[in-house]
Amino acid sequence: MGSGRAGPGMVDPRDVPVGDVYITLDEVRIVLDRQGRRCVRCGAPLRPGLTYFDLRRPVICGGSRTPGNVEALCPSCHRRHMRRIRELLAMHQRR
């Protein structure tokens, strides 16, 4: 994922961070259009500046860094998602 605008290894300021990767504005539009501009978890309308982009399945849990694995969340669902990810990581580290 990436725009190709800023050169190899560089981040374009128009790109949006998703964990430790970035997605382009075109990829943001794809995700928002795919979801009808609503939170993928609760269906709340997504608002500029209050929309979080996360990987559905984190890379450490076998997820990919592709736009198909990116979802847009409202602030409440993002907090719940991150809590769940932290729990998964803690379980992974205990093994």
PDB file of N, CA and C in Angstrom:
ATOM      1  N   MET A   1       0.847  -1.170   0.000  1.00  0.00           N
ATOM      2  CA  MET A   1       0.000   0.000   0.000  1.00  0.00           C
ATOM      3  C   MET A   1       0.886   1.224   0.000  1.00  0.00           C
ATOM      4  N   GLY A   2       0.444   2.235  -0.609  1.00  0.00           N
ATOM      5  CA  GLY A   2       1.184   3.466  -0.649  1.00  0.00           C
ATOM      6  C   GLY A   2       0.900   4.185  -1.943  1.00  0.00           C
ATOM      7  N   SER A   3       1.244   5.423  -1.981  1.00  0.00           N
ATOM      8  CA  SER A   3       0.853   6.246  -3.109  1.00  0.00           C
ATOM      9  C   SER A   3       1.832   6.209  -4.258  1.00  0.00           C
ATOM     10  N   GLY A   4       3.099   5.969  -3.976  1.00  0.00           N
ATOM     11  CA  GLY A   4       4.096   6.060  -5.018  1.00  0.00           C
ATOM     12  C   GLY A   4       4.441   7.499  -5.346  1.00  0.00           C
ATOM     13  N   ARG A   5       3.842   8.468  -4.684  1.00  0.00           N
ATOM     14  CA  ARG A   5       4.083   9.876  -4.982  1.00  0.00           C
ATOM     15  C   ARG A   5       5.357  10.390  -4.327  1.00  0.00           C
ATOM     16  N   ALA A   6       5.699   9.885  -3.177  1.00  0.00           N
ATOM     17  CA  ALA A   6       6.783  10.484  -2.398  1.00  0.00           C
ATOM     18  C   ALA A   6       8.108   9.756  -2.562  1.00  0.00           C
ATOM     19  N   GLY A   7       8.147   8.700  -3.326  1.00  0.00           N
ATOM     20  CA  GLY A   7       9.383   7.960  -3.511  1.00  0.00           C
ATOM     21  C   GLY A   7       9.481   6.810  -2.526  1.00  0.00           C
ATOM     22  N   PRO A   8      10.381   5.879  -2.808  1.00  0.00           N
ATOM     23  CA  PRO A   8      10.508   4.685  -1.972  1.00  0.00           C
ATOM     24  C   PRO A   8      10.842   5.028  -0.524  1.00  0.00           C
ATOM     25  N   GLY A   9      10.097   4.431   0.393  1.00  0.00           N
ATOM     26  CA  GLY A   9      10.384   4.603   1.812  1.00  0.00           C
ATOM     27  C   GLY A   9       9.929   5.917   2.400  1.00  0.00           C
ATOM     28  N   MET A  10       9.303   6.780   1.598  1.00  0.00           N
ATOM     29  CA  MET A  10       8.869   8.080   2.098  1.00  0.00           C
ATOM     30  C   MET A  10       7.353   8.097   2.195  1.00  0.00           C
ATOM     31  N   VAL A  11       6.833   8.866   3.123  1.00  0.00           N
ATOM     32  CA  VAL A  11       5.393   8.977   3.341  1.00  0.00           C
ATOM     33  C   VAL A  11       4.914  10.310   2.791  1.00  0.00           C
ATOM     34  N   ASP A  12       3.879  10.254   1.993  1.00  0.00           N
ATOM     35  CA  ASP A  12       3.268  11.473   1.475  1.00  0.00           C
ATOM     36  C   ASP A  12       2.333  12.022   2.555  1.00  0.00           C
ATOM     37  N   PRO A  13       2.353  13.322   2.838  1.00  0.00           N
ATOM     38  CA  PRO A  13       1.493  13.867   3.896  1.00  0.00           C
ATOM     39  C   PRO A  13       0.013  13.707   3.614  1.00  0.00           C
ATOM     40  N   ARG A  14      -0.369  13.397   2.384  1.00  0.00           N
ATOM     41  CA  ARG A  14      -1.785  13.179   2.063  1.00  0.00           C
ATOM     42  C   ARG A  14      -2.231  11.758   2.377  1.00  0.00           C
ATOM     43  N   ASP A  15      -1.310  10.897   2.754  1.00  0.00           N
ATOM     44  CA  ASP A  15      -1.658   9.524   3.088  1.00  0.00           C
ATOM     45  C   ASP A  15      -2.136   9.433   4.531  1.00  0.00           C
ATOM     46  N   VAL A  16      -2.918   8.403   4.825  1.00  0.00           N
ATOM     47  CA  VAL A  16      -3.537   8.227   6.138  1.00  0.00           C
ATOM     48  C   VAL A  16      -2.886   7.044   6.842  1.00  0.00           C
ATOM     49  N   PRO A  17      -2.411   7.217   8.098  1.00  0.00           N
ATOM     50  CA  PRO A  17      -1.788   6.094   8.793  1.00  0.00           C
ATOM     51  C   PRO A  17      -2.814   5.040   9.215  1.00  0.00           C
ATOM     52  N   VAL A  18      -2.424   3.781   9.052  1.00  0.00           N
ATOM     53  CA  VAL A  18      -3.212   2.638   9.524  1.00  0.00           C
ATOM     54  C   VAL A  18      -2.208   1.738  10.223  1.00  0.00           C
ATOM     55  N   GLY A  19      -2.135   1.843  11.547  1.00  0.00           N
ATOM     56  CA  GLY A  19      -1.110   1.095  12.268  1.00  0.00           C
ATOM     57  C   GLY A  19       0.252   1.585  11.844  1.00  0.00           C
ATOM     58  N   ASP A  20       1.087   0.663  11.369  1.00  0.00           N
ATOM     59  CA  ASP A  20       2.435   1.056  10.952  1.00  0.00           C
ATOM     60  C   ASP A  20       2.551   1.163   9.437  1.00  0.00           C
ATOM     61  N   VAL A  21       1.413   1.216   8.729  1.00  0.00           N
ATOM     62  CA  VAL A  21       1.410   1.390   7.286  1.00  0.00           C
ATOM     63  C   VAL A  21       0.540   2.597   6.949  1.00  0.00           C
ATOM     64  N   TYR A  22       0.592   3.025   5.704  1.00  0.00           N
ATOM     65  CA  TYR A  22      -0.193   4.168   5.256  1.00  0.00           C
ATOM     66  C   TYR A  22      -1.037   3.768   4.061  1.00  0.00           C
ATOM     67  N   ILE A  23      -2.234   4.357   3.957  1.00  0.00           N
ATOM     68  CA  ILE A  23      -3.049   4.159   2.774  1.00  0.00           C
ATOM     69  C   ILE A  23      -3.248   5.516   2.115  1.00  0.00           C
ATOM     70  N   THR A  24      -3.400   5.500   0.815  1.00  0.00           N
ATOM     71  CA  THR A  24      -3.550   6.748   0.068  1.00  0.00           C
ATOM     72  C   THR A  24      -4.975   7.269   0.198  1.00  0.00           C
ATOM     73  N   LEU A  25      -5.167   8.512  -0.221  1.00  0.00           N
ATOM     74  CA  LEU A  25      -6.503   9.093  -0.208  1.00  0.00           C
ATOM     75  C   LEU A  25      -7.440   8.308  -1.121  1.00  0.00           C
ATOM     76  N   ASP A  26      -6.931   7.793  -2.241  1.00  0.00           N
ATOM     77  CA  ASP A  26      -7.759   6.959  -3.115  1.00  0.00           C
ATOM     78  C   ASP A  26      -8.210   5.697  -2.380  1.00  0.00           C
ATOM     79  N   GLU A  27      -7.311   5.091  -1.618  1.00  0.00           N
ATOM     80  CA  GLU A  27      -7.670   3.894  -0.847  1.00  0.00           C
ATOM     81  C   GLU A  27      -8.661   4.240   0.268  1.00  0.00           C
ATOM     82  N   VAL A  28      -8.519   5.414   0.870  1.00  0.00           N
ATOM     83  CA  VAL A  28      -9.472   5.874   1.881  1.00  0.00           C
ATOM     84  C   VAL A  28     -10.859   5.971   1.246  1.00  0.00           C
ATOM     85  N   ARG A  29     -10.935   6.569   0.068  1.00  0.00           N
ATOM     86  CA  ARG A  29     -12.224   6.699  -0.618  1.00  0.00           C
ATOM     87  C   ARG A  29     -12.831   5.330  -0.926  1.00  0.00           C
ATOM     88  N   ILE A  30     -12.002   4.388  -1.347  1.00  0.00           N
ATOM     89  CA  ILE A  30     -12.480   3.037  -1.645  1.00  0.00           C
ATOM     90  C   ILE A  30     -13.103   2.410  -0.404  1.00  0.00           C
ATOM     91  N   VAL A  31     -12.399   2.525   0.732  1.00  0.00           N
ATOM     92  CA  VAL A  31     -12.901   1.940   1.989  1.00  0.00           C
ATOM     93  C   VAL A  31     -14.203   2.613   2.396  1.00  0.00           C
ATOM     94  N   LEU A  32     -14.239   3.950   2.352  1.00  0.00           N
ATOM     95  CA  LEU A  32     -15.451   4.676   2.753  1.00  0.00           C
ATOM     96  C   LEU A  32     -16.626   4.353   1.828  1.00  0.00           C
ATOM     97  N   ASP A  33     -16.372   4.296   0.527  1.00  0.00           N
ATOM     98  CA  ASP A  33     -17.447   3.967  -0.416  1.00  0.00           C
ATOM     99  C   ASP A  33     -17.933   2.540  -0.206  1.00  0.00           C
ATOM    100  N   ARG A  34     -17.012   1.618   0.033  1.00  0.00           N
ATOM    101  CA  ARG A  34     -17.372   0.214   0.265  1.00  0.00           C
ATOM    102  C   ARG A  34     -18.303   0.090   1.466  1.00  0.00           C
ATOM    103  N   GLN A  35     -18.079   0.920   2.472  1.00  0.00           N
ATOM    104  CA  GLN A  35     -18.866   0.870   3.713  1.00  0.00           C
ATOM    105  C   GLN A  35     -20.042   1.841   3.704  1.00  0.00           C
ATOM    106  N   GLY A  36     -20.280   2.532   2.615  1.00  0.00           N
ATOM    107  CA  GLY A  36     -21.372   3.502   2.574  1.00  0.00           C
ATOM    108  C   GLY A  36     -21.150   4.672   3.504  1.00  0.00           C
ATOM    109  N   ARG A  37     -19.870   4.974   3.776  1.00  0.00           N
ATOM    110  CA  ARG A  37     -19.484   6.068   4.685  1.00  0.00           C
ATOM    111  C   ARG A  37     -20.071   5.896   6.084  1.00  0.00           C
ATOM    112  N   ARG A  38     -20.183   4.635   6.500  1.00  0.00           N
ATOM    113  CA  ARG A  38     -20.685   4.303   7.836  1.00  0.00           C
ATOM    114  C   ARG A  38     -19.687   3.391   8.532  1.00  0.00           C
ATOM    115  N   CYS A  39     -19.700   3.430   9.858  1.00  0.00           N
ATOM    116  CA  CYS A  39     -18.834   2.560  10.647  1.00  0.00           C
ATOM    117  C   CYS A  39     -19.167   1.111  10.311  1.00  0.00           C
ATOM    118  N   VAL A  40     -18.147   0.340  10.049  1.00  0.00           N
ATOM    119  CA  VAL A  40     -18.339  -1.057   9.658  1.00  0.00           C
ATOM    120  C   VAL A  40     -18.904  -1.890  10.805  1.00  0.00           C
ATOM    121  N   ARG A  41     -18.710  -1.460  12.048  1.00  0.00           N
ATOM    122  CA  ARG A  41     -19.185  -2.232  13.209  1.00  0.00           C
ATOM    123  C   ARG A  41     -20.600  -1.853  13.639  1.00  0.00           C
ATOM    124  N   CYS A  42     -20.864  -0.551  13.831  1.00  0.00           N
ATOM    125  CA  CYS A  42     -22.162  -0.138  14.391  1.00  0.00           C
ATOM    126  C   CYS A  42     -23.066   0.573  13.398  1.00  0.00           C
ATOM    127  N   GLY A  43     -22.527   0.943  12.240  1.00  0.00           N
ATOM    128  CA  GLY A  43     -23.337   1.606  11.227  1.00  0.00           C
ATOM    129  C   GLY A  43     -23.506   3.102  11.402  1.00  0.00           C
ATOM    130  N   ALA A  44     -22.830   3.690  12.397  1.00  0.00           N
ATOM    131  CA  ALA A  44     -22.925   5.142  12.607  1.00  0.00           C
ATOM    132  C   ALA A  44     -22.294   5.878  11.423  1.00  0.00           C
ATOM    133  N   PRO A  45     -22.851   7.036  11.042  1.00  0.00           N
ATOM    134  CA  PRO A  45     -22.231   7.831   9.974  1.00  0.00           C
ATOM    135  C   PRO A  45     -20.816   8.248  10.383  1.00  0.00           C
ATOM    136  N   LEU A  46     -19.884   8.172   9.440  1.00  0.00           N
ATOM    137  CA  LEU A  46     -18.497   8.556   9.715  1.00  0.00           C
ATOM    138  C   LEU A  46     -18.312  10.023   9.371  1.00  0.00           C
ATOM    139  N   ARG A  47     -17.596  10.728  10.244  1.00  0.00           N
ATOM    140  CA  ARG A  47     -17.386  12.161  10.071  1.00  0.00           C
ATOM    141  C   ARG A  47     -15.901  12.452   9.881  1.00  0.00           C
ATOM    142  N   PRO A  48     -15.572  13.436   9.035  1.00  0.00           N
ATOM    143  CA  PRO A  48     -14.171  13.814   8.848  1.00  0.00           C
ATOM    144  C   PRO A  48     -13.526  14.169  10.182  1.00  0.00           C
ATOM    145  N   GLY A  49     -12.326  13.702  10.386  1.00  0.00           N
ATOM    146  CA  GLY A  49     -11.591  13.981  11.612  1.00  0.00           C
ATOM    147  C   GLY A  49     -11.956  13.062  12.763  1.00  0.00           C
ATOM    148  N   LEU A  50     -13.041  12.315  12.625  1.00  0.00           N
ATOM    149  CA  LEU A  50     -13.479  11.386  13.673  1.00  0.00           C
ATOM    150  C   LEU A  50     -13.651   9.976  13.109  1.00  0.00           C
ATOM    151  N   THR A  51     -12.880   9.670  12.085  1.00  0.00           N
ATOM    152  CA  THR A  51     -12.929   8.352  11.469  1.00  0.00           C
ATOM    153  C   THR A  51     -11.567   7.699  11.639  1.00  0.00           C
ATOM    154  N   TYR A  52     -11.568   6.472  12.085  1.00  0.00           N
ATOM    155  CA  TYR A  52     -10.338   5.713  12.286  1.00  0.00           C
ATOM    156  C   TYR A  52     -10.262   4.598  11.260  1.00  0.00           C
ATOM    157  N   PHE A  53      -9.085   4.397  10.708  1.00  0.00           N
ATOM    158  CA  PHE A  53      -8.848   3.322   9.754  1.00  0.00           C
ATOM    159  C   PHE A  53      -7.945   2.301  10.431  1.00  0.00           C
ATOM    160  N   ASP A  54      -8.422   1.079  10.497  1.00  0.00           N
ATOM    161  CA  ASP A  54      -7.673   0.005  11.152  1.00  0.00           C
ATOM    162  C   ASP A  54      -7.643  -1.218  10.258  1.00  0.00           C
ATOM    163  N   LEU A  55      -6.670  -2.080  10.506  1.00  0.00           N
ATOM    164  CA  LEU A  55      -6.657  -3.374   9.849  1.00  0.00           C
ATOM    165  C   LEU A  55      -7.681  -4.258  10.542  1.00  0.00           C
ATOM    166  N   ARG A  56      -8.545  -4.898   9.773  1.00  0.00           N
ATOM    167  CA  ARG A  56      -9.534  -5.814  10.357  1.00  0.00           C
ATOM    168  C   ARG A  56      -8.823  -6.880  11.165  1.00  0.00           C
ATOM    169  N   ARG A  57      -7.856  -7.477  10.520  1.00  0.00           N
ATOM    170  CA  ARG A  57      -7.064  -8.504  11.186  1.00  0.00           C
ATOM    171  C   ARG A  57      -5.615  -8.033  11.174  1.00  0.00           C
ATOM    172  N   PRO A  58      -5.033  -7.818  12.355  1.00  0.00           N
ATOM    173  CA  PRO A  58      -3.655  -7.321  12.425  1.00  0.00           C
ATOM    174  C   PRO A  58      -2.670  -8.274  11.754  1.00  0.00           C
ATOM    175  N   VAL A  59      -1.591  -7.723  11.288  1.00  0.00           N
ATOM    176  CA  VAL A  59      -0.555  -8.514  10.627  1.00  0.00           C
ATOM    177  C   VAL A  59      -0.035  -9.608  11.562  1.00  0.00           C
ATOM    178  N   ILE A  60       0.154  -9.288  12.834  1.00  0.00           N
ATOM    179  CA  ILE A  60       0.676 -10.265  13.791  1.00  0.00           C
ATOM    180  C   ILE A  60      -0.282 -11.449  13.968  1.00  0.00           C
ATOM    181  N   CYS A  61      -1.549 -11.246  13.606  1.00  0.00           N
ATOM    182  CA  CYS A  61      -2.553 -12.316  13.705  1.00  0.00           C
ATOM    183  C   CYS A  61      -2.854 -12.922  12.332  1.00  0.00           C
ATOM    184  N   GLY A  62      -2.001 -12.666  11.361  1.00  0.00           N
ATOM    185  CA  GLY A  62      -2.165 -13.257  10.036  1.00  0.00           C
ATOM    186  C   GLY A  62      -2.847 -12.371   9.016  1.00  0.00           C
ATOM    187  N   GLY A  63      -3.127 -11.128   9.357  1.00  0.00           N
ATOM    188  CA  GLY A  63      -3.771 -10.208   8.415  1.00  0.00           C
ATOM    189  C   GLY A  63      -2.782  -9.647   7.415  1.00  0.00           C
ATOM    190  N   SER A  64      -3.308  -9.079   6.348  1.00  0.00           N
ATOM    191  CA  SER A  64      -2.458  -8.502   5.306  1.00  0.00           C
ATOM    192  C   SER A  64      -2.509  -6.976   5.367  1.00  0.00           C
ATOM    193  N   ARG A  65      -1.553  -6.364   4.716  1.00  0.00           N
ATOM    194  CA  ARG A  65      -1.501  -4.898   4.648  1.00  0.00           C
ATOM    195  C   ARG A  65      -2.071  -4.440   3.312  1.00  0.00           C
ATOM    196  N   THR A  66      -3.287  -4.848   3.017  1.00  0.00           N
ATOM    197  CA  THR A  66      -3.938  -4.501   1.762  1.00  0.00           C
ATOM    198  C   THR A  66      -5.220  -3.728   2.046  1.00  0.00           C
ATOM    199  N   PRO A  67      -5.701  -2.942   1.071  1.00  0.00           N
ATOM    200  CA  PRO A  67      -6.934  -2.177   1.291  1.00  0.00           C
ATOM    201  C   PRO A  67      -8.126  -3.064   1.654  1.00  0.00           C
ATOM    202  N   GLY A  68      -8.157  -4.297   1.183  1.00  0.00           N
ATOM    203  CA  GLY A  68      -9.244  -5.198   1.515  1.00  0.00           C
ATOM    204  C   GLY A  68      -9.295  -5.569   2.989  1.00  0.00           C
ATOM    205  N   ASN A  69      -8.194  -5.368   3.703  1.00  0.00           N
ATOM    206  CA  ASN A  69      -8.128  -5.681   5.128  1.00  0.00           C
ATOM    207  C   ASN A  69      -8.297  -4.424   5.985  1.00  0.00           C
ATOM    208  N   VAL A  70      -8.575  -3.293   5.348  1.00  0.00           N
ATOM    209  CA  VAL A  70      -8.740  -2.025   6.074  1.00  0.00           C
ATOM    210  C   VAL A  70     -10.222  -1.754   6.273  1.00  0.00           C
ATOM    211  N   GLU A  71     -10.572  -1.274   7.459  1.00  0.00           N
ATOM    212  CA  GLU A  71     -11.949  -0.896   7.749  1.00  0.00           C
ATOM    213  C   GLU A  71     -11.953   0.476   8.400  1.00  0.00           C
ATOM    214  N   ALA A  72     -13.051   1.194   8.207  1.00  0.00           N
ATOM    215  CA  ALA A  72     -13.234   2.520   8.810  1.00  0.00           C
ATOM    216  C   ALA A  72     -14.178   2.373   9.994  1.00  0.00           C
ATOM    217  N   LEU A  73     -13.784   2.970  11.114  1.00  0.00           N
ATOM    218  CA  LEU A  73     -14.536   2.837  12.358  1.00  0.00           C
ATOM    219  C   LEU A  73     -14.826   4.199  12.975  1.00  0.00           C
ATOM    220  N   CYS A  74     -15.924   4.268  13.725  1.00  0.00           N
ATOM    221  CA  CYS A  74     -16.207   5.455  14.536  1.00  0.00           C
ATOM    222  C   CYS A  74     -15.303   5.387  15.779  1.00  0.00           C
ATOM    223  N   PRO A  75     -15.185   6.478  16.545  1.00  0.00           N
ATOM    224  CA  PRO A  75     -14.305   6.471  17.717  1.00  0.00           C
ATOM    225  C   PRO A  75     -14.632   5.370  18.735  1.00  0.00           C
ATOM    226  N   SER A  76     -15.907   5.133  19.014  1.00  0.00           N
ATOM    227  CA  SER A  76     -16.271   4.111  20.006  1.00  0.00           C
ATOM    228  C   SER A  76     -15.870   2.716  19.551  1.00  0.00           C
ATOM    229  N   CYS A  77     -16.169   2.389  18.306  1.00  0.00           N
ATOM    230  CA  CYS A  77     -15.827   1.061  17.795  1.00  0.00           C
ATOM    231  C   CYS A  77     -14.313   0.891  17.668  1.00  0.00           C
ATOM    232  N   HIS A  78     -13.622   1.988  17.350  1.00  0.00           N
ATOM    233  CA  HIS A  78     -12.164   1.933  17.282  1.00  0.00           C
ATOM    234  C   HIS A  78     -11.576   1.565  18.656  1.00  0.00           C
ATOM    235  N   ARG A  79     -12.090   2.190  19.714  1.00  0.00           N
ATOM    236  CA  ARG A  79     -11.599   1.880  21.069  1.00  0.00           C
ATOM    237  C   ARG A  79     -11.838   0.407  21.401  1.00  0.00           C
ATOM    238  N   ARG A  80     -13.035  -0.093  21.090  1.00  0.00           N
ATOM    239  CA  ARG A  80     -13.334  -1.509  21.357  1.00  0.00           C
ATOM    240  C   ARG A  80     -12.434  -2.422  20.526  1.00  0.00           C
ATOM    241  N   HIS A  81     -12.223  -2.056  19.271  1.00  0.00           N
ATOM    242  CA  HIS A  81     -11.360  -2.848  18.391  1.00  0.00           C
ATOM    243  C   HIS A  81      -9.936  -2.896  18.955  1.00  0.00           C
ATOM    244  N   MET A  82      -9.415  -1.756  19.389  1.00  0.00           N
ATOM    245  CA  MET A  82      -8.044  -1.714  19.920  1.00  0.00           C
ATOM    246  C   MET A  82      -7.935  -2.495  21.223  1.00  0.00           C
ATOM    247  N   ARG A  83      -8.960  -2.443  22.062  1.00  0.00           N
ATOM    248  CA  ARG A  83      -8.968  -3.237  23.294  1.00  0.00           C
ATOM    249  C   ARG A  83      -8.883  -4.728  22.951  1.00  0.00           C
ATOM    250  N   ARG A  84      -9.667  -5.150  21.967  1.00  0.00           N
ATOM    251  CA  ARG A  84      -9.664  -6.552  21.534  1.00  0.00           C
ATOM    252  C   ARG A  84      -8.287  -6.943  20.980  1.00  0.00           C
ATOM    253  N   ILE A  85      -7.674  -6.067  20.208  1.00  0.00           N
ATOM    254  CA  ILE A  85      -6.345  -6.345  19.646  1.00  0.00           C
ATOM    255  C   ILE A  85      -5.325  -6.485  20.770  1.00  0.00           C
ATOM    256  N   ARG A  86      -5.377  -5.595  21.760  1.00  0.00           N
ATOM    257  CA  ARG A  86      -4.439  -5.694  22.888  1.00  0.00           C
ATOM    258  C   ARG A  86      -4.617  -7.019  23.620  1.00  0.00           C
ATOM    259  N   GLU A  87      -5.869  -7.462  23.787  1.00  0.00           N
ATOM    260  CA  GLU A  87      -6.119  -8.754  24.433  1.00  0.00           C
ATOM    261  C   GLU A  87      -5.551  -9.900  23.602  1.00  0.00           C
ATOM    262  N   LEU A  88      -5.732  -9.841  22.284  1.00  0.00           N
ATOM    263  CA  LEU A  88      -5.186 -10.882  21.403  1.00  0.00           C
ATOM    264  C   LEU A  88      -3.664 -10.920  21.483  1.00  0.00           C
ATOM    265  N   LEU A  89      -3.047  -9.739  21.488  1.00  0.00           N
ATOM    266  CA  LEU A  89      -1.593  -9.677  21.569  1.00  0.00           C
ATOM    267  C   LEU A  89      -1.090 -10.227  22.904  1.00  0.00           C
ATOM    268  N   ALA A  90      -1.792  -9.917  23.984  1.00  0.00           N
ATOM    269  CA  ALA A  90      -1.399 -10.425  25.299  1.00  0.00           C
ATOM    270  C   ALA A  90      -1.486 -11.951  25.308  1.00  0.00           C
ATOM    271  N   MET A  91      -2.549 -12.507  24.732  1.00  0.00           N
ATOM    272  CA  MET A  91      -2.680 -13.966  24.660  1.00  0.00           C
ATOM    273  C   MET A  91      -1.576 -14.562  23.806  1.00  0.00           C
ATOM    274  N   HIS A  92      -1.239 -13.883  22.709  1.00  0.00           N
ATOM    275  CA  HIS A  92      -0.180 -14.350  21.808  1.00  0.00           C
ATOM    276  C   HIS A  92       1.168 -14.370  22.534  1.00  0.00           C
ATOM    277  N   GLN A  93       1.430 -13.354  23.346  1.00  0.00           N
ATOM    278  CA  GLN A  93       2.708 -13.251  24.043  1.00  0.00           C
ATOM    279  C   GLN A  93       2.824 -14.303  25.158  1.00  0.00           C
ATOM    280  N   ARG A  94       1.707 -14.725  25.718  1.00  0.00           N
ATOM    281  CA  ARG A  94       1.736 -15.723  26.788  1.00  0.00           C
ATOM    282  C   ARG A  94       2.088 -17.111  26.273  1.00  0.00           C
ATOM    283  N   ARG A  95       1.884 -17.350  24.997  1.00  0.00           N
ATOM    284  CA  ARG A  95       2.140 -18.690  24.420  1.00  0.00           C
ATOM    285  C   ARG A  95       3.590 -18.995  24.302  1.00  0.00           C
TER     286      ARG A  95
END
